[in-house]
Amino acid sequence: MISVVSRDESCTARVAAAVAAVVRPRDLIVLAGPMGAGKTAFTRGFAAALGVSRDEDVTSPTFTLVHEYRTGRVPVHHADLYRLRTLGEVADLGLRERADLGAVVIVEWGDVATGVLGDHLRIDIEPDEDDDDTRHLTVSVEGHSWDARWERLRTSVTGAAS
Ligand SMILES: Nc1ncnc2c1ncn2[C@@H]1O[C@H](COP(=O)(O)OP(=O)(O)O)[C@@H](O)[C@H]1O
Ligand SMILES: [Mg+2]
């Protein structure tokens, strides 16, 4: 596990860019944390670091369910599972399949459906109890696809937050 503290939104964006620096096609990233934690803010920094144009509006895909950003160095598919009620509905989005086809998939509220997502990197974003702008970010992994990159990820992420 990698734990860092973010003191403001730009720090969260830097951490997201640090993750993006180590990411590759077929990766799936789960974002967990309450409403307003910064999952979309993280995704914005992540997409920007992958070269997604500012013209592609990175917002929570609440109604369309999945946004696809095509202008970066790798296709980024951004999902938000908040409004989905069953694992069947999540499975229908084909998130693992999208990754397997070569995209990077990033999933807000993905922790509710880890069973149908396969191997993934997970970022937990917890608001601080005392400070409105502070977030506690924890990076963990499910599966083995990050084993060879883990120390590189740690160096990248801890450097970005310091
Ligand atoms: N350290 C921080 N990291 C991320 N967002 C922060 C931070 N501090 C304050 N914020 C604010 O918290 C809000 C996060 O909103 P958003 O990313 O939409 O959350 P979520 O997608 O998790 O519901 C934004 O208004 C952002 O400016
Ligand atoms: Mg959101």
PDB file of C-alpha atoms and ligand atoms in Angstrom:
ATOM      1  CA  MET A   1       0.000   0.000   0.000  1.00  0.00           C
ATOM      2  CA  ILE A   2       1.124   3.544  -0.750  1.00  0.00           C
ATOM      3  CA  SER A   3      -0.289   6.343   1.405  1.00  0.00           C
ATOM      4  CA  VAL A   4       0.076  10.051   0.722  1.00  0.00           C
ATOM      5  CA  VAL A   5      -1.604  13.223   1.907  1.00  0.00           C
ATOM      6  CA  SER A   6      -2.990  15.758  -0.553  1.00  0.00           C
ATOM      7  CA  ARG A   7      -3.348  19.297   0.774  1.00  0.00           C
ATOM      8  CA  ASP A   8      -5.318  20.710  -2.162  1.00  0.00           C
ATOM      9  CA  GLU A   9      -6.847  19.820  -5.503  1.00  0.00           C
ATOM     10  CA  SER A  10      -3.669  20.564  -7.451  1.00  0.00           C
ATOM     11  CA  CYS A  11      -1.780  18.100  -5.268  1.00  0.00           C
ATOM     12  CA  THR A  12      -4.393  15.440  -6.045  1.00  0.00           C
ATOM     13  CA  ALA A  13      -3.902  16.226  -9.743  1.00  0.00           C
ATOM     14  CA  ARG A  14      -0.134  15.783  -9.339  1.00  0.00           C
ATOM     15  CA  VAL A  15      -0.644  12.410  -7.659  1.00  0.00           C
ATOM     16  CA  ALA A  16      -2.989  11.415 -10.480  1.00  0.00           C
ATOM     17  CA  ALA A  17      -0.340  12.446 -13.015  1.00  0.00           C
ATOM     18  CA  ALA A  18       2.186  10.336 -11.114  1.00  0.00           C
ATOM     19  CA  VAL A  19      -0.092   7.323 -11.477  1.00  0.00           C
ATOM     20  CA  ALA A  20      -0.640   8.152 -15.152  1.00  0.00           C
ATOM     21  CA  ALA A  21       3.127   8.148 -15.677  1.00  0.00           C
ATOM     22  CA  VAL A  22       3.226   4.450 -14.813  1.00  0.00           C
ATOM     23  CA  VAL A  23      -0.035   3.376 -16.405  1.00  0.00           C
ATOM     24  CA  ARG A  24      -0.328   1.342 -19.603  1.00  0.00           C
ATOM     25  CA  PRO A  25      -3.109   0.175 -21.909  1.00  0.00           C
ATOM     26  CA  ARG A  26      -5.337  -2.513 -20.307  1.00  0.00           C
ATOM     27  CA  ASP A  27      -5.025  -1.019 -16.820  1.00  0.00           C
ATOM     28  CA  LEU A  28      -8.175  -0.495 -14.798  1.00  0.00           C
ATOM     29  CA  ILE A  29      -8.212   1.981 -11.933  1.00  0.00           C
ATOM     30  CA  VAL A  30     -10.852   1.985  -9.217  1.00  0.00           C
ATOM     31  CA  LEU A  31     -11.541   5.222  -7.341  1.00  0.00           C
ATOM     32  CA  ALA A  32     -13.207   4.896  -3.950  1.00  0.00           C
ATOM     33  CA  GLY A  33     -14.323   7.546  -1.502  1.00  0.00           C
ATOM     34  CA  PRO A  34     -17.420   9.515  -0.555  1.00  0.00           C
ATOM     35  CA  MET A  35     -19.207  12.138  -2.635  1.00  0.00           C
ATOM     36  CA  GLY A  36     -16.985  15.194  -2.950  1.00  0.00           C
ATOM     37  CA  ALA A  37     -13.810  13.281  -2.055  1.00  0.00           C
ATOM     38  CA  GLY A  38     -12.124  14.202  -5.328  1.00  0.00           C
ATOM     39  CA  LYS A  39     -12.632  11.194  -7.603  1.00  0.00           C
ATOM     40  CA  THR A  40     -13.510  13.377 -10.573  1.00  0.00           C
ATOM     41  CA  ALA A  41     -10.741  15.830  -9.686  1.00  0.00           C
ATOM     42  CA  PHE A  42      -8.311  12.899  -9.678  1.00  0.00           C
ATOM     43  CA  THR A  43      -9.617  11.728 -13.054  1.00  0.00           C
ATOM     44  CA  ARG A  44      -9.190  15.216 -14.504  1.00  0.00           C
ATOM     45  CA  GLY A  45      -5.512  15.276 -13.499  1.00  0.00           C
ATOM     46  CA  PHE A  46      -5.079  11.717 -14.697  1.00  0.00           C
ATOM     47  CA  ALA A  47      -6.594  12.369 -18.129  1.00  0.00           C
ATOM     48  CA  ALA A  48      -4.632  15.611 -18.567  1.00  0.00           C
ATOM     49  CA  ALA A  49      -1.394  13.790 -17.793  1.00  0.00           C
ATOM     50  CA  LEU A  50      -2.211  11.233 -20.486  1.00  0.00           C
ATOM     51  CA  GLY A  51      -2.552  14.065 -22.959  1.00  0.00           C
ATOM     52  CA  VAL A  52      -6.341  14.270 -23.111  1.00  0.00           C
ATOM     53  CA  SER A  53      -7.192  17.672 -24.563  1.00  0.00           C
ATOM     54  CA  ARG A  54      -8.771  20.352 -22.379  1.00  0.00           C
ATOM     55  CA  ASP A  55     -11.548  20.437 -24.969  1.00  0.00           C
ATOM     56  CA  GLU A  56     -12.709  17.047 -23.743  1.00  0.00           C
ATOM     57  CA  ASP A  57     -14.699  17.870 -20.676  1.00  0.00           C
ATOM     58  CA  VAL A  58     -13.752  15.517 -17.833  1.00  0.00           C
ATOM     59  CA  THR A  59     -16.835  15.405 -15.611  1.00  0.00           C
ATOM     60  CA  SER A  60     -18.609  12.638 -13.698  1.00  0.00           C
ATOM     61  CA  PRO A  61     -20.306  10.508 -16.362  1.00  0.00           C
ATOM     62  CA  THR A  62     -23.396  10.183 -14.228  1.00  0.00           C
ATOM     63  CA  PHE A  63     -26.021   9.962 -16.960  1.00  0.00           C
ATOM     64  CA  THR A  64     -24.050   8.601 -19.890  1.00  0.00           C
ATOM     65  CA  LEU A  65     -22.324   6.120 -17.542  1.00  0.00           C
ATOM     66  CA  VAL A  66     -19.057   5.983 -19.503  1.00  0.00           C
ATOM     67  CA  HIS A  67     -17.135   8.833 -21.105  1.00  0.00           C
ATOM     68  CA  GLU A  68     -14.495   8.006 -23.692  1.00  0.00           C
ATOM     69  CA  TYR A  69     -11.632  10.467 -24.133  1.00  0.00           C
ATOM     70  CA  ARG A  70      -9.787   9.881 -27.376  1.00  0.00           C
ATOM     71  CA  THR A  71      -7.289  12.693 -27.678  1.00  0.00           C
ATOM     72  CA  GLY A  72      -4.614  11.356 -25.319  1.00  0.00           C
ATOM     73  CA  ARG A  73      -1.727   8.963 -25.872  1.00  0.00           C
ATOM     74  CA  VAL A  74      -4.045   6.100 -24.905  1.00  0.00           C
ATOM     75  CA  PRO A  75      -7.872   5.945 -24.969  1.00  0.00           C
ATOM     76  CA  VAL A  76      -9.274   6.701 -21.508  1.00  0.00           C
ATOM     77  CA  HIS A  77     -12.711   5.363 -20.559  1.00  0.00           C
ATOM     78  CA  HIS A  78     -14.201   7.033 -17.478  1.00  0.00           C
ATOM     79  CA  ALA A  79     -17.133   5.425 -15.648  1.00  0.00           C
ATOM     80  CA  ASP A  80     -19.141   6.345 -12.567  1.00  0.00           C
ATOM     81  CA  LEU A  81     -21.059   3.512 -10.925  1.00  0.00           C
ATOM     82  CA  TYR A  82     -22.911   5.690  -8.418  1.00  0.00           C
ATOM     83  CA  ARG A  83     -26.325   5.313 -10.033  1.00  0.00           C
ATOM     84  CA  LEU A  84     -26.092   1.646 -10.920  1.00  0.00           C
ATOM     85  CA  ARG A  85     -28.056  -0.748  -8.766  1.00  0.00           C
ATOM     86  CA  THR A  86     -26.929  -4.230  -9.686  1.00  0.00           C
ATOM     87  CA  LEU A  87     -23.699  -5.953 -10.565  1.00  0.00           C
ATOM     88  CA  GLY A  88     -25.436  -7.016 -13.787  1.00  0.00           C
ATOM     89  CA  GLU A  89     -25.769  -3.364 -14.808  1.00  0.00           C
ATOM     90  CA  VAL A  90     -22.078  -2.861 -14.055  1.00  0.00           C
ATOM     91  CA  ALA A  91     -21.144  -5.976 -16.022  1.00  0.00           C
ATOM     92  CA  ASP A  92     -23.136  -4.590 -18.999  1.00  0.00           C
ATOM     93  CA  LEU A  93     -20.768  -1.609 -19.190  1.00  0.00           C
ATOM     94  CA  GLY A  94     -18.038  -4.057 -20.213  1.00  0.00           C
ATOM     95  CA  LEU A  95     -15.354  -2.190 -18.279  1.00  0.00           C
ATOM     96  CA  ARG A  96     -12.897  -5.074 -18.120  1.00  0.00           C
ATOM     97  CA  GLU A  97     -13.501  -5.752 -21.824  1.00  0.00           C
ATOM     98  CA  ARG A  98     -12.830  -2.081 -22.647  1.00  0.00           C
ATOM     99  CA  ALA A  99      -9.513  -2.349 -20.822  1.00  0.00           C
ATOM    100  CA  ASP A 100      -8.660  -5.624 -22.527  1.00  0.00           C
ATOM    101  CA  LEU A 101      -9.197  -3.899 -25.881  1.00  0.00           C
ATOM    102  CA  GLY A 102      -6.389  -1.490 -25.024  1.00  0.00           C
ATOM    103  CA  ALA A 103      -7.972   1.398 -23.147  1.00  0.00           C
ATOM    104  CA  VAL A 104      -7.129   2.675 -19.696  1.00  0.00           C
ATOM    105  CA  VAL A 105     -10.338   2.461 -17.669  1.00  0.00           C
ATOM    106  CA  ILE A 106     -10.930   4.619 -14.593  1.00  0.00           C
ATOM    107  CA  VAL A 107     -14.014   3.949 -12.470  1.00  0.00           C
ATOM    108  CA  GLU A 108     -15.533   6.257  -9.854  1.00  0.00           C
ATOM    109  CA  TRP A 109     -17.303   4.263  -7.093  1.00  0.00           C
ATOM    110  CA  GLY A 110     -15.587   1.208  -8.597  1.00  0.00           C
ATOM    111  CA  ASP A 111     -15.182  -0.309  -5.144  1.00  0.00           C
ATOM    112  CA  VAL A 112     -18.843  -1.408  -5.199  1.00  0.00           C
ATOM    113  CA  ALA A 113     -18.115  -3.806  -8.055  1.00  0.00           C
ATOM    114  CA  THR A 114     -14.556  -5.055  -7.742  1.00  0.00           C
ATOM    115  CA  GLY A 115     -15.823  -8.598  -8.330  1.00  0.00           C
ATOM    116  CA  VAL A 116     -16.610  -7.901 -11.989  1.00  0.00           C
ATOM    117  CA  LEU A 117     -13.628  -5.639 -12.722  1.00  0.00           C
ATOM    118  CA  GLY A 118     -10.717  -8.081 -12.526  1.00  0.00           C
ATOM    119  CA  ASP A 119      -7.168  -6.943 -11.736  1.00  0.00           C
ATOM    120  CA  HIS A 120      -7.023  -3.260 -10.849  1.00  0.00           C
ATOM    121  CA  LEU A 121      -5.248  -0.469  -9.082  1.00  0.00           C
ATOM    122  CA  ARG A 122      -7.363   1.067  -6.342  1.00  0.00           C
ATOM    123  CA  ILE A 123      -7.136   4.607  -5.032  1.00  0.00           C
ATOM    124  CA  ASP A 124      -9.043   5.364  -1.846  1.00  0.00           C
ATOM    125  CA  ILE A 125      -9.611   9.079  -1.279  1.00  0.00           C
ATOM    126  CA  GLU A 126     -10.679   9.982   2.241  1.00  0.00           C
ATOM    127  CA  PRO A 127     -11.494  13.551   3.293  1.00  0.00           C
ATOM    128  CA  ASP A 128      -9.706  14.752   6.415  1.00  0.00           C
ATOM    129  CA  GLU A 129     -11.876  15.221   9.497  1.00  0.00           C
ATOM    130  CA  ASP A 130     -10.460  18.648  10.331  1.00  0.00           C
ATOM    131  CA  ASP A 131      -9.315  20.289   7.107  1.00  0.00           C
ATOM    132  CA  ASP A 132     -11.669  20.835   4.138  1.00  0.00           C
ATOM    133  CA  ASP A 133      -8.915  20.684   1.520  1.00  0.00           C
ATOM    134  CA  THR A 134      -6.947  17.739   2.863  1.00  0.00           C
ATOM    135  CA  ARG A 135      -7.406  14.225   1.463  1.00  0.00           C
ATOM    136  CA  HIS A 136      -5.772  10.974   2.512  1.00  0.00           C
ATOM    137  CA  LEU A 137      -4.961   8.923  -0.570  1.00  0.00           C
ATOM    138  CA  THR A 138      -4.175   5.230  -0.379  1.00  0.00           C
ATOM    139  CA  VAL A 139      -3.065   3.217  -3.387  1.00  0.00           C
ATOM    140  CA  SER A 140      -3.456  -0.553  -3.346  1.00  0.00           C
ATOM    141  CA  VAL A 141      -3.677  -3.278  -5.928  1.00  0.00           C
ATOM    142  CA  GLU A 142      -5.769  -6.335  -6.750  1.00  0.00           C
ATOM    143  CA  GLY A 143      -4.004  -8.954  -8.867  1.00  0.00           C
ATOM    144  CA  HIS A 144      -0.484  -9.068 -10.266  1.00  0.00           C
ATOM    145  CA  SER A 145      -0.457  -6.687 -13.224  1.00  0.00           C
ATOM    146  CA  TRP A 146       1.283  -3.987 -11.147  1.00  0.00           C
ATOM    147  CA  ASP A 147       3.916  -6.189  -9.485  1.00  0.00           C
ATOM    148  CA  ALA A 148       6.770  -5.184 -11.798  1.00  0.00           C
ATOM    149  CA  ARG A 149       5.812  -1.501 -11.612  1.00  0.00           C
ATOM    150  CA  TRP A 150       5.040  -1.192  -7.932  1.00  0.00           C
ATOM    151  CA  GLU A 151       8.281   0.412  -6.742  1.00  0.00           C
ATOM    152  CA  ARG A 152       8.240   2.785  -9.714  1.00  0.00           C
ATOM    153  CA  LEU A 153       4.675   3.714  -8.827  1.00  0.00           C
ATOM    154  CA  ARG A 154       5.642   4.290  -5.188  1.00  0.00           C
ATOM    155  CA  THR A 155       8.525   6.565  -6.152  1.00  0.00           C
ATOM    156  CA  SER A 156       6.357   8.464  -8.619  1.00  0.00           C
ATOM    157  CA  VAL A 157       3.398   8.927  -6.252  1.00  0.00           C
ATOM    158  CA  THR A 158       5.326   9.799  -3.102  1.00  0.00           C
ATOM    159  CA  GLY A 159       7.443  12.268  -5.069  1.00  0.00           C
ATOM    160  CA  ALA A 160       4.342  13.952  -6.453  1.00  0.00           C
ATOM    161  CA  ALA A 161       2.772  14.449  -3.042  1.00  0.00           C
ATOM    162  CA  SER A 162       5.815  15.789  -1.242  1.00  0.00           C
TER     163      SER A 162
HETATM  164  N1  LIG B   1      -7.112  17.831  -1.834  1.00  0.00           N
HETATM  165  C1  LIG B   1      -8.158  17.839  -2.681  1.00  0.00           C
HETATM  166  N2  LIG B   1      -8.241  16.921  -3.679  1.00  0.00           N
HETATM  167  C2  LIG B   1      -9.291  16.892  -4.511  1.00  0.00           C
HETATM  168  N3  LIG B   1     -10.348  17.731  -4.440  1.00  0.00           N
HETATM  169  C3  LIG B   1     -10.330  18.677  -3.473  1.00  0.00           C
HETATM  170  C4  LIG B   1      -9.240  18.759  -2.559  1.00  0.00           C
HETATM  171  N4  LIG B   1      -9.491  19.785  -1.710  1.00  0.00           N
HETATM  172  C5  LIG B   1     -10.666  20.298  -2.074  1.00  0.00           C
HETATM  173  N5  LIG B   1     -11.194  19.637  -3.130  1.00  0.00           N
HETATM  174  C6  LIG B   1     -12.509  19.933  -3.731  1.00  0.00           C
HETATM  175  O1  LIG B   1     -13.363  18.828  -3.491  1.00  0.00           O
HETATM  176  C7  LIG B   1     -14.249  18.664  -4.587  1.00  0.00           C
HETATM  177  C8  LIG B   1     -14.101  17.264  -5.156  1.00  0.00           C
HETATM  178  O2  LIG B   1     -15.147  17.089  -6.073  1.00  0.00           O
HETATM  179  P1  LIG B   1     -15.208  15.854  -7.066  1.00  0.00           P
HETATM  180  O3  LIG B   1     -13.865  15.612  -7.662  1.00  0.00           O
HETATM  181  O4  LIG B   1     -16.349  16.099  -7.987  1.00  0.00           O
HETATM  182  O5  LIG B   1     -15.563  14.659  -6.043  1.00  0.00           O
HETATM  183  P2  LIG B   1     -16.177  13.205  -6.339  1.00  0.00           P
HETATM  184  O6  LIG B   1     -16.010  12.932  -7.812  1.00  0.00           O
HETATM  185  O7  LIG B   1     -15.360  12.287  -5.467  1.00  0.00           O
HETATM  186  O8  LIG B   1     -17.612  13.246  -5.895  1.00  0.00           O
HETATM  187  C9  LIG B   1     -13.919  19.738  -5.594  1.00  0.00           C
HETATM  188  O9  LIG B   1     -14.775  20.829  -5.387  1.00  0.00           O
HETATM  189  C10 LIG B   1     -12.479  20.097  -5.234  1.00  0.00           C
HETATM  190  O10 LIG B   1     -12.144  21.425  -5.581  1.00  0.00           O
HETATM  191 MG    MG B   2     -17.358  12.351  -9.330  1.00  0.00          MG
END
